[in-house]
Amino acid sequence: MNKVRTPIEVRYQETDQMGVVYHANYLVWFEIGRTKFIENLGFTYTDMEKYGIVSPVVDVQISFKKPIRYGEDTTVETWVETYDGIRTVYAYNIINKNNDIAVSGTTKHVIVHKDTFRPLSLRKAFPDWHQAYMKQINGES
């Protein structure tokens, strides 16, 4: 399974009054990681969007283990956990400066027509993405 690691610069405005990263910002970091993961496979969201197709989040799971503070070196690690041709579950670890998992989570996605939100099969609509995701699930590079 291919995991893509993306450095994250913790910005002051992402922290709360306790001096730690505000919980909702981890979802933004998940998106940064997911976008880099997709780019690492040779694709972009704009490849889909030019056909009027988007990939909304339909479920999020997140677990907070350790705080991340302003100024820390942080990395988001991203991979495809499950994929069935229709639904894709991306998994994430937010790694702190000590190489500990500070936050972990998943986001589940489908693809839909932008105007109608009618679901589509990724396997049929984007066979090249499907092949790349199947390779990820099967542990191929």
CSV table of C-alpha atoms in Angstrom, one decimal:
chain,number,residue,atom,x,y,z
A,1,MET,CA,0.0,0.0,0.0
A,2,ASN,CA,1.4,3.3,-1.1
A,3,LYS,CA,1.4,6.0,1.6
A,4,VAL,CA,2.1,9.6,0.5
A,5,ARG,CA,3.6,11.9,3.2
A,6,THR,CA,2.9,15.6,2.8
A,7,PRO,CA,4.6,18.2,5.1
A,8,ILE,CA,2.2,20.6,6.8
A,9,GLU,CA,3.2,24.0,8.2
A,10,VAL,CA,1.2,24.7,11.3
A,11,ARG,CA,0.1,28.3,11.0
A,12,TYR,CA,-0.8,30.4,14.0
A,13,GLN,CA,-4.3,31.1,12.8
A,14,GLU,CA,-5.0,27.3,12.9
A,15,THR,CA,-4.6,27.2,16.7
A,16,ASP,CA,-7.2,27.9,19.4
A,17,GLN,CA,-7.0,29.6,22.8
A,18,MET,CA,-5.4,26.5,24.2
A,19,GLY,CA,-2.5,26.9,21.8
A,20,VAL,CA,-3.3,23.7,19.9
A,21,VAL,CA,-4.6,23.2,16.3
A,22,TYR,CA,-8.3,23.7,16.3
A,23,HIS,CA,-10.0,20.3,15.5
A,24,ALA,CA,-11.7,21.3,12.3
A,25,ASN,CA,-8.4,22.2,10.7
A,26,TYR,CA,-7.4,18.6,10.6
A,27,LEU,CA,-10.0,18.0,8.0
A,28,VAL,CA,-8.3,20.7,5.8
A,29,TRP,CA,-5.0,18.8,6.3
A,30,PHE,CA,-6.7,15.6,5.3
A,31,GLU,CA,-7.8,17.3,2.1
A,32,ILE,CA,-4.3,18.6,1.5
A,33,GLY,CA,-3.0,15.0,1.9
A,34,ARG,CA,-5.7,13.5,-0.3
A,35,THR,CA,-5.0,16.0,-3.1
A,36,LYS,CA,-1.3,15.2,-2.9
A,37,PHE,CA,-2.0,11.5,-2.9
A,38,ILE,CA,-4.1,11.8,-6.0
A,39,GLU,CA,-1.5,14.0,-7.7
A,40,ASN,CA,1.1,11.3,-6.8
A,41,LEU,CA,-0.9,8.9,-8.9
A,42,GLY,CA,-0.8,11.3,-11.8
A,43,PHE,CA,-4.4,12.7,-11.5
A,44,THR,CA,-6.0,16.0,-10.3
A,45,TYR,CA,-9.5,16.9,-9.2
A,46,THR,CA,-9.6,19.3,-12.1
A,47,ASP,CA,-9.4,16.2,-14.4
A,48,MET,CA,-12.9,15.2,-13.0
A,49,GLU,CA,-14.3,18.7,-12.7
A,50,LYS,CA,-13.9,19.5,-16.4
A,51,TYR,CA,-16.5,16.8,-17.0
A,52,GLY,CA,-18.9,18.3,-14.4
A,53,ILE,CA,-18.0,15.6,-11.8
A,54,VAL,CA,-17.0,16.2,-8.2
A,55,SER,CA,-16.1,13.9,-5.3
A,56,PRO,CA,-17.9,14.9,-2.1
A,57,VAL,CA,-17.1,13.6,1.4
A,58,VAL,CA,-20.0,11.3,2.6
A,59,ASP,CA,-18.5,10.2,5.9
A,60,VAL,CA,-15.7,11.3,8.2
A,61,GLN,CA,-14.1,9.5,11.1
A,62,ILE,CA,-11.4,11.2,13.2
A,63,SER,CA,-9.5,10.3,16.4
A,64,PHE,CA,-7.5,12.8,18.4
A,65,LYS,CA,-4.6,11.3,20.3
A,66,LYS,CA,-2.1,14.1,20.9
A,67,PRO,CA,-2.2,17.9,20.4
A,68,ILE,CA,-0.3,19.6,17.6
A,69,ARG,CA,1.0,23.1,18.4
A,70,TYR,CA,1.9,26.2,16.4
A,71,GLY,CA,5.4,25.9,15.0
A,72,GLU,CA,5.7,22.1,15.1
A,73,ASP,CA,6.9,20.1,12.1
A,74,THR,CA,3.9,18.0,11.1
A,75,THR,CA,3.2,15.6,8.3
A,76,VAL,CA,0.0,14.1,6.9
A,77,GLU,CA,0.3,10.5,5.7
A,78,THR,CA,-2.4,9.5,3.2
A,79,TRP,CA,-3.4,6.2,1.5
A,80,VAL,CA,-6.4,4.4,0.1
A,81,GLU,CA,-7.8,2.1,2.8
A,82,THR,CA,-10.7,0.6,0.8
A,83,TYR,CA,-12.1,1.0,-2.7
A,84,ASP,CA,-14.9,-0.9,-4.4
A,85,GLY,CA,-15.3,0.9,-7.7
A,86,ILE,CA,-17.9,3.3,-6.3
A,87,ARG,CA,-16.8,4.3,-2.8
A,88,THR,CA,-13.2,5.3,-1.9
A,89,VAL,CA,-12.1,5.5,1.7
A,90,TYR,CA,-8.9,7.5,2.2
A,91,ALA,CA,-7.0,7.0,5.5
A,92,TYR,CA,-4.8,9.6,7.2
A,93,ASN,CA,-2.3,9.9,10.0
A,94,ILE,CA,-1.2,13.3,11.2
A,95,ILE,CA,2.4,12.7,12.4
A,96,ASN,CA,4.0,15.0,15.0
A,97,LYS,CA,7.6,16.2,15.4
A,98,ASN,CA,8.4,13.0,17.4
A,99,ASN,CA,7.1,10.8,14.7
A,100,ASP,CA,4.0,9.9,16.8
A,101,ILE,CA,0.5,9.6,15.4
A,102,ALA,CA,-1.3,12.7,16.8
A,103,VAL,CA,-4.5,12.4,14.8
A,104,SER,CA,-5.9,9.6,12.6
A,105,GLY,CA,-9.0,9.4,10.5
A,106,THR,CA,-10.7,8.4,7.3
A,107,THR,CA,-12.9,10.1,4.7
A,108,LYS,CA,-15.3,8.3,2.4
A,109,HIS,CA,-16.0,9.7,-1.0
A,110,VAL,CA,-18.2,9.0,-4.0
A,111,ILE,CA,-18.3,10.8,-7.4
A,112,VAL,CA,-21.4,12.6,-8.5
A,113,HIS,CA,-22.6,14.9,-11.3
A,114,LYS,CA,-22.0,18.4,-10.0
A,115,ASP,CA,-25.5,19.7,-11.0
A,116,THR,CA,-27.6,16.8,-9.9
A,117,PHE,CA,-25.5,15.0,-7.3
A,118,ARG,CA,-26.4,11.8,-9.1
A,119,PRO,CA,-23.8,9.1,-8.1
A,120,LEU,CA,-21.5,7.5,-10.6
A,121,SER,CA,-19.2,4.6,-10.7
A,122,LEU,CA,-15.6,5.6,-10.6
A,123,ARG,CA,-14.8,2.3,-12.3
A,124,LYS,CA,-16.9,3.3,-15.4
A,125,ALA,CA,-16.5,7.1,-15.5
A,126,PHE,CA,-12.7,7.1,-14.9
A,127,PRO,CA,-11.2,3.7,-15.7
A,128,ASP,CA,-7.6,5.0,-15.3
A,129,TRP,CA,-8.3,6.1,-11.8
A,130,HIS,CA,-10.0,2.8,-11.1
A,131,GLN,CA,-6.9,0.9,-12.2
A,132,ALA,CA,-4.6,3.1,-10.1
A,133,TYR,CA,-6.8,2.6,-7.0
A,134,MET,CA,-7.0,-1.2,-7.6
A,135,LYS,CA,-3.2,-1.2,-7.7
A,136,GLN,CA,-3.1,0.7,-4.4
A,137,ILE,CA,-5.5,-1.8,-2.8
A,138,ASN,CA,-3.5,-4.7,-4.1
A,139,GLY,CA,-0.2,-3.3,-2.9
A,140,GLU,CA,1.2,-2.6,-6.3
A,141,SER,CA,3.2,0.6,-7.0
